[in-house]
Amino acid sequence: MVSLSLFWEVIGKSVRGASHCRSGMTNQDDINYYPGQGASDTVMIAVSDGHGSPRCFRSDRGADFAVKAAVGSLRDFICDQDPCQSLSDIRQTAKDRLSREITMRWQHSVESHYKIYPFSESEYQILKDHSHFYAYGATVISVCVTPWFILYIQLGDGDILTVSAKGEVERPLPVDTRLFANETTSLCATHAWADFRFWVQTDLVNLPDMILLSTDGYANSFQDDSGFLKVARDIWEILRSDGKDYVQKHLEEWLNETSEGGSGDDITVGLVFPSR
Amino acid sequence: MIKKRPGGELASRPLHFFWVADCSGSMSGDKIQQLNTAIRETIPYMQKVAEENPYASLLIRSIKFSDGAQWHISQPTPVADFKWLDLSAGGMTDMGKAMSLLAEQLQIPPMTDRALPPVLVLISDGQPTDEFNEGLNALMALPWGKKSVRIAIAIGKDADCDTLQQFIGHSEMQPLKANNPEQLINYIRWVSTAVIKSVSSPPSQPETNSQSVVNVPLPPLPVPDPTSAGDVW
């Protein structure tokens, strides 16, 4: 297997939506990444958007469980891979195993939480005939960069964008037509594992110079898609001109300004880029 | 120097609201007059709800149907600038043609996929006199047709509730029966305020293939006033 000795860094931020600040609702998004700081040849990141509806009354916890399940599953997955294995085998194993593993870990976390904090009578009434998983409903988007491949994973709405070394912005995963209006695939669905979408990039020559993951509150804040794609290009340029610390310092104010002037929704963004 | 915020122009999400009013001969007199009054008087309440949620841009249009269907207010009008023009009644009930007009405007484009679910309010006191299913099928074939929030107000005892139920498209909500002016005003007020409030910040919904689920959780219906007049229509 061909490998590349490149080190990567990860930063990210999650902000409470402007409309949620008005209504008193907590941030329903979450983010988790590895390593927490510094550079590594293997990094992984996950963002999640809890649904936030009255029936998904624990979706902030669901989002927390989702990002931890994704990063934990990816770490174990990478450790288990035999470097002599072919990339097509890895791709197949990822598709076969990871979606089930992430779903299973998320469900396990929900079960444990639900046992300790069972629903009140009124919460059961709100939930109607849905399972207790529904109350924790959340999406998950994750990326794992290794010396051999980059793995992109998505369940539900939100975006993954890549920026090439020339500054070209692309979506590595095609648009999912099921995600229309406010409907989304979700970890709380009965066969959630079957709804995951994957892409494994094995082309180590044309590696992205930055990967951006975001919850849908970000894209929904722009007048059109080109305005959102410009986010990735602009952050990439700022990273190159002013460095990681500058982006990290200003990310929160950028996201708050975007939510206030746009969708009003929670916004979470994760960035992966080569260490310079 | 502090860099400006990354990304292009920001915008709140558009929320398209459509009044679809029956102007057939049976609506003439008190019914059409009360409908005009109810919609006109509810405008300040709509404006207040819209002001409370700056993250949605409420845009209103109106279709009238009798002999054929026409745009009564054709431009998506920001609620702050919205003025109601009185409708008059006379002719048949070409409800299917009104559905076709809606379908033309719910395509992408002119709609965008970042819009909030559009709200379609159908108000009628009778039965369609044209090919209703043809128009409805064209509407429901569209992604925004399927995902729209469809509400029907049945005026009087002769309203065709089966047709209005077909328009709603699921069993979790029934046509709202307005049998007197007070009930009509209450329902018009409800769709113009409580429904708009719900639709302007809809939470994500786990995807389902079922047609029987409401796209946006709707607020409780207004409680009938026990002191209001009995059935007069």
Short mmCIF file of C-alpha atoms in Angstrom, two decimals:
data_model
loop_
_atom_site.label_atom_id
_atom_site.label_comp_id
_atom_site.label_asym_id
_atom_site.label_seq_id
_atom_site.Cartn_x
_atom_site.Cartn_y
_atom_site.Cartn_z
CA MET A 1 0.00 0.00 0.00
CA VAL A 2 1.40 3.41 -0.98
CA SER A 3 1.60 5.85 1.88
CA LEU A 4 2.35 9.50 2.33
CA SER A 5 4.25 11.03 5.23
CA LEU A 6 2.20 14.15 5.70
CA PHE A 7 1.04 15.58 9.01
CA TRP A 8 -2.43 17.03 9.45
CA GLU A 9 -4.10 19.34 11.96
CA VAL A 10 -7.70 19.69 13.03
CA ILE A 11 -9.61 22.64 14.48
CA GLY A 12 -13.30 23.33 14.88
CA LYS A 13 -16.03 25.25 16.63
CA SER A 14 -19.71 24.88 17.44
CA VAL A 15 -21.92 27.92 18.15
CA ARG A 16 -25.48 28.18 19.42
CA GLY A 17 -27.83 29.51 16.75
CA ALA A 18 -29.06 33.09 16.95
CA SER A 19 -32.68 31.89 16.99
CA HIS A 20 -31.87 29.42 19.76
CA CYS A 21 -30.31 32.25 21.80
CA ARG A 22 -33.63 34.11 21.45
CA SER A 23 -35.78 31.11 22.34
CA GLY A 24 -33.57 29.81 25.14
CA MET A 25 -32.86 26.52 23.38
CA THR A 26 -29.43 24.98 23.93
CA ASN A 27 -26.98 24.24 21.11
CA GLN A 28 -28.11 20.96 19.53
CA ASP A 29 -24.86 20.50 17.52
CA ASP A 30 -21.62 18.93 18.64
CA ILE A 31 -18.06 18.29 17.46
CA ASN A 32 -15.27 15.90 18.37
CA TYR A 33 -11.85 15.31 16.86
CA TYR A 34 -8.58 13.46 17.34
CA PRO A 35 -5.94 14.54 18.17
CA GLY A 36 -7.27 17.34 20.33
CA GLN A 37 -4.27 19.47 19.41
CA GLY A 38 -1.03 19.22 17.48
CA ALA A 39 -0.36 17.40 14.23
CA SER A 40 -0.55 13.73 13.30
CA ASP A 41 -0.32 11.59 10.18
CA THR A 42 -3.75 10.19 11.13
CA VAL A 43 -6.57 12.49 12.17
CA MET A 44 -10.34 12.13 12.49
CA ILE A 45 -13.18 14.53 13.10
CA ALA A 46 -16.96 14.35 13.42
CA VAL A 47 -19.74 16.95 13.59
CA SER A 48 -23.36 16.26 14.43
CA ASP A 49 -26.65 18.15 14.31
CA GLY A 50 -29.29 17.10 16.85
CA HIS A 51 -32.75 17.44 15.30
CA GLY A 52 -34.07 19.77 17.99
CA SER A 53 -37.78 19.07 17.44
CA PRO A 54 -40.16 18.77 20.40
CA ARG A 55 -40.11 14.97 19.96
CA CYS A 56 -36.30 14.88 19.74
CA PHE A 57 -36.05 16.50 23.17
CA ARG A 58 -32.64 14.95 23.94
CA SER A 59 -31.01 15.58 20.59
CA ASP A 60 -28.21 17.65 22.14
CA ARG A 61 -27.16 14.49 24.01
CA GLY A 62 -27.70 12.50 20.80
CA ALA A 63 -25.29 14.80 18.95
CA ASP A 64 -22.68 14.40 21.68
CA PHE A 65 -23.02 10.60 21.50
CA ALA A 66 -22.84 10.73 17.69
CA VAL A 67 -19.51 12.55 17.43
CA LYS A 68 -17.95 10.36 20.11
CA ALA A 69 -19.26 7.19 18.42
CA ALA A 70 -17.84 8.28 15.07
CA VAL A 71 -14.38 9.27 16.30
CA GLY A 72 -14.15 6.21 18.58
CA SER A 73 -15.22 3.83 15.81
CA LEU A 74 -12.75 5.37 13.37
CA ARG A 75 -9.85 5.12 15.80
CA ASP A 76 -10.54 1.43 16.38
CA PHE A 77 -11.08 0.85 12.67
CA ILE A 78 -7.72 2.37 11.74
CA CYS A 79 -5.92 0.40 14.48
CA ASP A 80 -7.44 -2.84 13.18
CA GLN A 81 -6.31 -2.37 9.58
CA ASP A 82 -3.48 -4.52 8.26
CA PRO A 83 -1.07 -2.26 6.29
CA CYS A 84 -0.66 -5.10 3.79
CA GLN A 85 -4.37 -5.10 3.03
CA SER A 86 -5.42 -3.72 -0.35
CA LEU A 87 -7.24 -0.40 -0.47
CA SER A 88 -10.27 -2.01 -2.07
CA ASP A 89 -10.48 -4.36 0.91
CA ILE A 90 -10.26 -1.40 3.27
CA ARG A 91 -12.98 0.39 1.32
CA GLN A 92 -15.25 -2.62 1.53
CA THR A 93 -14.54 -3.18 5.23
CA ALA A 94 -15.26 0.47 5.94
CA LYS A 95 -18.62 0.25 4.21
CA ASP A 96 -19.51 -3.06 5.84
CA ARG A 97 -18.34 -2.32 9.34
CA LEU A 98 -18.19 1.36 10.11
CA SER A 99 -21.80 2.31 9.58
CA ARG A 100 -22.95 -0.53 11.83
CA GLU A 101 -20.24 0.20 14.39
CA ILE A 102 -21.07 3.93 14.64
CA THR A 103 -24.81 3.18 14.86
CA MET A 104 -24.27 0.48 17.47
CA ARG A 105 -22.05 2.69 19.66
CA TRP A 106 -24.54 5.56 19.40
CA GLN A 107 -27.42 3.27 20.36
CA HIS A 108 -25.39 1.88 23.26
CA SER A 109 -24.71 5.42 24.57
CA VAL A 110 -28.40 6.29 24.23
CA GLU A 111 -29.45 3.11 26.07
CA SER A 112 -27.07 3.85 28.95
CA HIS A 113 -28.24 7.45 29.24
CA TYR A 114 -31.90 6.48 28.98
CA LYS A 115 -31.52 3.89 31.76
CA ILE A 116 -30.03 6.47 34.11
CA TYR A 117 -32.41 9.24 33.08
CA PRO A 118 -35.71 7.65 32.02
CA PHE A 119 -38.36 9.82 30.38
CA SER A 120 -41.07 11.53 32.39
CA GLU A 121 -44.72 10.72 31.72
CA SER A 122 -45.14 13.92 29.71
CA GLU A 123 -42.04 13.10 27.63
CA TYR A 124 -43.51 9.69 26.77
CA GLN A 125 -46.67 11.47 25.65
CA ILE A 126 -44.68 13.82 23.42
CA LEU A 127 -42.79 10.86 21.93
CA LYS A 128 -46.07 9.08 21.11
CA ASP A 129 -45.34 5.73 19.45
CA HIS A 130 -41.72 6.49 18.53
CA SER A 131 -38.86 4.54 20.12
CA HIS A 132 -36.73 6.17 22.82
CA PHE A 133 -33.93 6.51 20.22
CA TYR A 134 -36.06 9.11 18.45
CA ALA A 135 -35.71 11.52 21.38
CA TYR A 136 -31.94 11.56 20.81
CA GLY A 137 -32.12 11.88 16.98
CA ALA A 138 -29.03 13.35 15.33
CA THR A 139 -26.99 13.32 12.14
CA VAL A 140 -23.27 12.57 11.85
CA ILE A 141 -20.60 13.67 9.38
CA SER A 142 -17.05 12.41 9.75
CA VAL A 143 -13.70 12.45 8.00
CA CYS A 144 -10.64 10.33 8.69
CA VAL A 145 -7.28 11.14 7.09
CA THR A 146 -4.58 8.44 7.16
CA PRO A 147 -1.24 8.05 5.32
CA TRP A 148 -3.01 5.68 2.88
CA PHE A 149 -6.45 7.10 2.25
CA ILE A 150 -9.06 9.65 3.27
CA LEU A 151 -12.43 8.38 4.37
CA TYR A 152 -15.53 10.61 4.14
CA ILE A 153 -18.70 9.50 5.98
CA GLN A 154 -22.11 11.17 6.07
CA LEU A 155 -25.49 10.36 7.56
CA GLY A 156 -28.03 13.15 7.34
CA ASP A 157 -27.85 16.78 6.30
CA GLY A 158 -24.79 19.01 6.49
CA ASP A 159 -21.82 19.37 4.17
CA ILE A 160 -18.31 18.15 3.46
CA LEU A 161 -16.25 20.38 1.18
CA THR A 162 -12.68 19.91 -0.04
CA VAL A 163 -10.35 22.63 -1.28
CA SER A 164 -7.60 21.61 -3.69
CA ALA A 165 -4.07 23.03 -3.66
CA LYS A 166 -5.27 25.35 -6.45
CA GLY A 167 -8.19 26.58 -4.35
CA GLU A 168 -10.91 24.63 -6.16
CA VAL A 169 -13.86 23.73 -3.93
CA GLU A 170 -15.68 20.41 -4.38
CA ARG A 171 -18.09 18.09 -2.61
CA PRO A 172 -16.52 14.63 -2.30
CA LEU A 173 -19.95 13.04 -1.73
CA PRO A 174 -22.78 13.61 -4.22
CA VAL A 175 -25.90 15.46 -3.08
CA ASP A 176 -28.33 13.14 -1.27
CA THR A 177 -31.77 13.77 -2.78
CA ARG A 178 -33.47 12.32 0.30
CA LEU A 179 -32.35 15.36 2.28
CA PHE A 180 -34.97 17.83 1.13
CA ALA A 181 -36.81 20.53 3.04
CA ASN A 182 -36.28 19.80 6.73
CA GLU A 183 -36.13 16.01 6.33
CA THR A 184 -32.92 14.18 7.08
CA THR A 185 -31.62 10.66 7.48
CA SER A 186 -30.77 10.06 11.11
CA LEU A 187 -29.07 7.82 13.64
CA CYS A 188 -32.46 7.32 15.28
CA ALA A 189 -33.92 5.58 12.20
CA THR A 190 -34.57 1.84 12.45
CA HIS A 191 -31.98 0.94 9.79
CA ALA A 192 -29.73 3.97 10.20
CA TRP A 193 -26.62 2.01 9.21
CA ALA A 194 -28.06 1.46 5.73
CA ASP A 195 -28.39 5.22 5.13
CA PHE A 196 -24.71 6.08 5.63
CA ARG A 197 -22.81 7.32 2.59
CA PHE A 198 -19.08 6.79 2.12
CA TRP A 199 -16.26 7.89 -0.10
CA VAL A 200 -12.69 6.61 0.18
CA GLN A 201 -10.08 8.75 -1.56
CA THR A 202 -7.00 6.75 -2.46
CA ASP A 203 -5.50 9.27 -4.87
CA LEU A 204 -2.55 10.52 -2.84
CA VAL A 205 -1.32 12.83 -5.58
CA ASN A 206 -4.33 15.12 -5.56
CA LEU A 207 -4.90 15.37 -1.84
CA PRO A 208 -7.15 18.18 -0.61
CA ASP A 209 -5.37 21.14 0.92
CA MET A 210 -8.27 21.62 3.32
CA ILE A 211 -11.40 19.69 4.25
CA LEU A 212 -14.40 21.46 5.79
CA LEU A 213 -17.26 19.70 7.59
CA SER A 214 -20.30 21.65 8.69
CA THR A 215 -23.83 21.24 9.98
CA ASP A 216 -26.65 22.54 7.76
CA GLY A 217 -27.06 25.82 9.66
CA TYR A 218 -23.95 27.04 7.83
CA ALA A 219 -25.03 26.40 4.22
CA ASN A 220 -28.60 27.53 4.97
CA SER A 221 -27.30 30.96 5.98
CA PHE A 222 -26.24 31.96 2.46
CA GLN A 223 -28.36 33.35 -0.32
CA ASP A 224 -27.13 30.61 -2.64
CA ASP A 225 -24.75 27.67 -2.80
CA SER A 226 -21.94 29.70 -4.33
CA GLY A 227 -21.97 31.91 -1.23
CA PHE A 228 -21.47 28.82 0.91
CA LEU A 229 -18.77 27.30 -1.28
CA LYS A 230 -16.94 30.61 -0.93
CA VAL A 231 -16.66 29.91 2.81
CA ALA A 232 -14.27 27.03 2.16
CA ARG A 233 -12.20 29.00 -0.33
CA ASP A 234 -12.03 32.04 2.00
CA ILE A 235 -11.02 30.03 5.08
CA TRP A 236 -8.41 28.17 3.01
CA GLU A 237 -6.93 31.51 1.90
CA ILE A 238 -6.92 32.87 5.46
CA LEU A 239 -5.26 29.68 6.70
CA ARG A 240 -2.50 30.14 4.12
CA SER A 241 -2.04 33.86 4.70
CA ASP A 242 -2.60 34.20 8.44
CA GLY A 243 -2.24 30.70 9.83
CA LYS A 244 -4.21 28.31 11.98
CA ASP A 245 -4.14 30.42 15.14
CA TYR A 246 -5.81 33.33 13.37
CA VAL A 247 -8.61 31.11 12.07
CA GLN A 248 -9.05 29.46 15.45
CA LYS A 249 -9.25 32.85 17.16
CA HIS A 250 -11.91 34.25 14.80
CA LEU A 251 -13.95 31.17 13.93
CA GLU A 252 -16.50 31.68 16.71
CA GLU A 253 -17.25 35.31 15.78
CA TRP A 254 -17.54 34.37 12.09
CA LEU A 255 -20.03 31.62 12.89
CA ASN A 256 -22.05 33.83 15.23
CA GLU A 257 -22.23 36.57 12.62
CA THR A 258 -23.29 34.04 9.99
CA SER A 259 -26.05 32.56 12.13
CA GLU A 260 -27.35 36.03 13.07
CA GLY A 261 -27.43 37.25 9.47
CA GLY A 262 -28.60 33.95 8.00
CA SER A 263 -30.44 30.85 9.13
CA GLY A 264 -30.43 31.56 12.87
CA ASP A 265 -29.57 27.87 13.33
CA ASP A 266 -26.71 26.34 15.34
CA ILE A 267 -23.54 26.14 13.25
CA THR A 268 -20.68 23.72 13.71
CA VAL A 269 -17.61 23.59 11.53
CA GLY A 270 -14.55 21.35 11.50
CA LEU A 271 -11.40 21.96 9.46
CA VAL A 272 -8.67 19.47 8.49
CA PHE A 273 -5.54 20.71 6.75
CA PRO A 274 -1.88 19.75 6.27
CA SER A 275 0.41 21.02 9.01
CA ARG A 276 2.60 23.82 7.68
CA MET B 1 -6.05 43.68 9.84
CA ILE B 2 -9.09 41.61 10.80
CA LYS B 3 -10.32 39.55 7.87
CA LYS B 4 -13.97 39.80 6.97
CA ARG B 5 -16.35 36.92 7.59
CA PRO B 6 -15.77 34.02 5.16
CA GLY B 7 -18.43 33.29 2.56
CA GLY B 8 -20.84 35.13 0.27
CA GLU B 9 -23.94 37.16 0.98
CA LEU B 10 -26.04 36.08 3.97
CA ALA B 11 -29.80 35.79 3.76
CA SER B 12 -32.66 34.62 5.91
CA ARG B 13 -34.57 31.66 4.46
CA PRO B 14 -37.62 32.46 2.30
CA LEU B 15 -41.01 31.29 3.58
CA HIS B 16 -43.59 31.37 0.78
CA PHE B 17 -47.21 31.63 1.91
CA PHE B 18 -50.13 31.19 -0.54
CA TRP B 19 -53.79 32.05 0.00
CA VAL B 20 -55.86 29.98 -2.46
CA ALA B 21 -59.42 31.32 -2.34
CA ASP B 22 -62.65 30.00 -3.80
CA CYS B 23 -64.44 32.87 -5.53
CA SER B 24 -67.27 30.85 -7.07
CA GLY B 25 -70.85 32.14 -7.09
CA SER B 26 -71.75 30.35 -3.85
CA MET B 27 -69.15 32.45 -2.01
CA SER B 28 -70.87 35.70 -2.91
CA GLY B 29 -72.36 37.91 -0.22
CA ASP B 30 -71.46 37.37 3.42
CA LYS B 31 -68.86 34.60 2.87
CA ILE B 32 -66.55 36.51 0.53
CA GLN B 33 -67.00 39.68 2.57
CA GLN B 34 -66.06 37.89 5.79
CA LEU B 35 -63.07 36.24 4.10
CA ASN B 36 -61.81 39.62 2.87
CA THR B 37 -62.23 41.12 6.33
CA ALA B 38 -60.57 38.19 8.09
CA ILE B 39 -57.49 38.19 5.86
CA ARG B 40 -57.14 41.99 5.92
CA GLU B 41 -57.44 42.17 9.69
CA THR B 42 -54.92 39.43 10.28
CA ILE B 43 -52.11 41.20 8.39
CA PRO B 44 -50.78 43.13 11.44
CA TYR B 45 -50.61 39.83 13.37
CA MET B 46 -48.68 38.20 10.52
CA GLN B 47 -46.29 41.14 10.50
CA LYS B 48 -45.71 40.84 14.22
CA VAL B 49 -44.94 37.11 13.99
CA ALA B 50 -42.55 37.77 11.10
CA GLU B 51 -40.76 40.50 13.06
CA GLU B 52 -40.20 38.06 15.91
CA ASN B 53 -38.29 35.70 13.62
CA PRO B 54 -35.85 37.61 11.42
CA TYR B 55 -34.35 34.30 10.23
CA ALA B 56 -37.29 33.71 7.88
CA SER B 57 -38.48 36.06 5.11
CA LEU B 58 -42.24 35.73 4.86
CA LEU B 59 -43.45 36.28 1.28
CA ILE B 60 -47.17 36.22 0.50
CA ARG B 61 -49.13 35.55 -2.70
CA SER B 62 -52.75 34.81 -3.50
CA ILE B 63 -54.68 32.78 -6.08
CA LYS B 64 -58.41 33.10 -6.77
CA PHE B 65 -60.45 30.48 -8.58
CA SER B 66 -63.94 30.50 -10.08
CA ASP B 67 -64.19 30.26 -13.90
CA GLY B 68 -60.54 29.30 -14.24
CA ALA B 69 -57.86 30.40 -11.78
CA GLN B 70 -55.81 33.58 -11.69
CA TRP B 71 -53.12 35.15 -9.59
CA HIS B 72 -54.84 37.66 -7.33
CA ILE B 73 -51.50 38.82 -5.91
CA SER B 74 -48.84 37.40 -8.20
CA GLN B 75 -45.60 38.75 -6.75
CA PRO B 76 -44.09 37.17 -3.62
CA THR B 77 -44.75 40.18 -1.39
CA PRO B 78 -42.80 40.75 1.84
CA VAL B 79 -45.30 40.71 4.70
CA ALA B 80 -44.26 44.24 5.72
CA ASP B 81 -45.53 45.53 2.35
CA PHE B 82 -48.51 43.20 2.02
CA LYS B 83 -51.94 44.70 1.39
CA TRP B 84 -55.06 42.65 0.80
CA LEU B 85 -57.12 43.46 -2.28
CA ASP B 86 -60.78 42.53 -1.88
CA LEU B 87 -61.98 39.48 -3.76
CA SER B 88 -65.37 39.29 -5.43
CA ALA B 89 -67.32 36.11 -6.17
CA GLY B 90 -69.11 34.65 -9.19
CA GLY B 91 -68.81 31.62 -11.49
CA MET B 92 -67.74 28.00 -11.17
CA THR B 93 -65.25 26.27 -8.83
CA ASP B 94 -62.15 25.50 -10.91
CA MET B 95 -60.05 24.35 -7.98
CA GLY B 96 -57.91 22.04 -10.12
CA LYS B 97 -56.68 24.99 -12.15
CA ALA B 98 -55.64 26.71 -8.92
CA MET B 99 -53.57 23.62 -8.07
CA SER B 100 -51.88 23.86 -11.48
CA LEU B 101 -51.00 27.51 -10.88
CA LEU B 102 -49.48 26.58 -7.53
CA ALA B 103 -47.50 23.77 -9.17
CA GLU B 104 -45.95 26.21 -11.66
CA GLN B 105 -44.60 28.32 -8.81
CA LEU B 106 -43.41 25.48 -6.58
CA GLN B 107 -40.93 24.16 -9.12
CA ILE B 108 -37.19 24.67 -8.59
CA PRO B 109 -36.62 27.31 -9.95
CA PRO B 110 -38.37 29.65 -9.19
CA MET B 111 -38.26 28.06 -5.71
CA THR B 112 -34.87 27.28 -4.17
CA ASP B 113 -34.03 24.19 -2.16
CA ARG B 114 -32.96 26.31 0.83
CA ALA B 115 -36.48 27.71 1.27
CA LEU B 116 -38.56 26.84 4.30
CA PRO B 117 -41.54 24.53 3.61
CA PRO B 118 -44.13 26.67 1.78
CA VAL B 119 -47.57 27.11 3.36
CA LEU B 120 -50.61 26.57 1.11
CA VAL B 121 -54.00 27.58 2.52
CA LEU B 122 -56.98 26.43 0.46
CA ILE B 123 -60.33 28.03 1.34
CA SER B 124 -63.50 26.71 -0.30
CA ASP B 125 -67.25 26.34 0.23
CA GLY B 126 -68.00 23.89 -2.57
CA GLN B 127 -67.00 21.11 -4.93
CA PRO B 128 -64.52 21.40 -7.77
CA THR B 129 -66.09 21.78 -11.19
CA ASP B 130 -62.94 20.97 -13.15
CA GLU B 131 -60.34 18.16 -13.15
CA PHE B 132 -59.16 18.65 -9.58
CA ASN B 133 -56.98 15.52 -9.52
CA GLU B 134 -55.05 16.60 -12.57
CA GLY B 135 -53.99 19.83 -10.86
CA LEU B 136 -53.37 18.15 -7.52
CA ASN B 137 -51.23 15.43 -9.11
CA ALA B 138 -49.09 18.07 -10.82
CA LEU B 139 -48.62 19.79 -7.47
CA MET B 140 -47.85 16.64 -5.52
CA ALA B 141 -45.35 15.44 -8.12
CA LEU B 142 -43.05 18.28 -7.06
CA PRO B 143 -40.65 17.99 -4.11
CA TRP B 144 -41.95 21.28 -2.69
CA GLY B 145 -45.53 20.18 -3.38
CA LYS B 146 -45.01 17.08 -1.23
CA LYS B 147 -43.16 18.97 1.49
CA SER B 148 -45.47 21.96 1.64
CA VAL B 149 -47.64 22.58 4.69
CA ARG B 150 -51.18 22.22 3.31
CA ILE B 151 -54.12 23.54 5.26
CA ALA B 152 -57.75 23.61 4.09
CA ILE B 153 -60.60 25.70 5.44
CA ALA B 154 -64.09 24.42 4.59
CA ILE B 155 -66.66 27.22 4.63
CA GLY B 156 -70.21 26.09 5.37
CA LYS B 157 -71.96 22.75 5.15
CA ASP B 158 -71.68 22.36 1.38
CA ALA B 159 -67.89 22.37 1.30
CA ASP B 160 -66.45 19.18 -0.19
CA CYS B 161 -64.40 17.92 2.75
CA ASP B 162 -63.24 14.81 0.88
CA THR B 163 -61.60 16.96 -1.77
CA LEU B 164 -60.05 19.23 0.85
CA GLN B 165 -58.75 16.15 2.69
CA GLN B 166 -57.20 14.97 -0.55
CA PHE B 167 -55.44 18.33 -0.81
CA ILE B 168 -54.10 17.99 2.76
CA GLY B 169 -52.82 14.55 1.75
CA HIS B 170 -52.52 12.87 5.15
CA SER B 171 -54.80 11.80 7.94
CA GLU B 172 -53.17 13.69 10.79
CA MET B 173 -55.10 16.81 9.96
CA GLN B 174 -58.65 17.39 8.77
CA PRO B 175 -60.15 20.37 6.96
CA LEU B 176 -61.00 23.19 9.39
CA LYS B 177 -64.76 23.64 9.34
CA ALA B 178 -65.82 27.28 9.47
CA ASN B 179 -69.58 27.40 9.79
CA ASN B 180 -69.84 31.03 10.86
CA PRO B 181 -67.79 34.25 10.58
CA GLU B 182 -66.17 33.85 14.03
CA GLN B 183 -64.81 30.42 13.16
CA LEU B 184 -63.50 31.67 9.84
CA ILE B 185 -61.69 34.56 11.53
CA ASN B 186 -60.20 32.20 14.14
CA TYR B 187 -58.85 29.80 11.54
CA ILE B 188 -57.49 32.59 9.32
CA ARG B 189 -55.77 34.08 12.37
CA TRP B 190 -54.39 30.65 13.35
CA VAL B 191 -52.79 29.91 9.97
CA SER B 192 -51.47 33.47 9.74
CA THR B 193 -49.76 33.43 13.11
CA ALA B 194 -49.30 30.11 14.91
CA VAL B 195 -48.67 28.09 11.73
CA ILE B 196 -46.23 30.67 10.36
CA LYS B 197 -44.40 30.69 13.66
CA SER B 198 -43.95 26.89 13.52
CA VAL B 199 -42.89 26.82 9.89
CA SER B 200 -40.42 29.70 10.22
CA SER B 201 -38.09 27.68 12.41
CA PRO B 202 -38.79 24.04 11.61
CA PRO B 203 -36.61 21.50 13.37
CA SER B 204 -35.10 18.68 11.31
CA GLN B 205 -37.33 15.65 10.92
CA PRO B 206 -35.95 12.11 10.65
CA GLU B 207 -36.67 11.04 7.09
CA THR B 208 -39.67 8.85 6.44
CA ASN B 209 -41.27 7.52 3.29
CA SER B 210 -44.72 7.70 4.81
CA GLN B 211 -47.15 10.23 3.33
CA SER B 212 -49.12 10.26 6.57
CA VAL B 213 -46.68 12.33 8.58
CA VAL B 214 -46.93 16.11 8.88
CA ASN B 215 -43.77 17.75 7.56
CA VAL B 216 -43.72 20.44 10.25
CA PRO B 217 -45.25 19.93 13.71
CA LEU B 218 -48.32 22.16 13.71
CA PRO B 219 -49.51 24.11 16.75
CA PRO B 220 -52.77 23.18 18.51
CA LEU B 221 -55.92 24.34 16.77
CA PRO B 222 -57.78 27.33 18.19
CA VAL B 223 -60.40 26.38 20.77
CA PRO B 224 -63.92 27.30 19.57
CA ASP B 225 -65.50 30.16 21.48
CA PRO B 226 -68.59 28.73 23.24
CA THR B 227 -70.27 32.14 23.11
CA SER B 228 -69.88 32.46 19.34
CA ALA B 229 -72.89 32.21 17.04
CA GLY B 230 -74.06 28.80 15.86
CA ASP B 231 -73.86 27.55 12.31
CA VAL B 232 -74.99 30.18 9.87
CA TRP B 233 -73.40 28.97 6.62
#
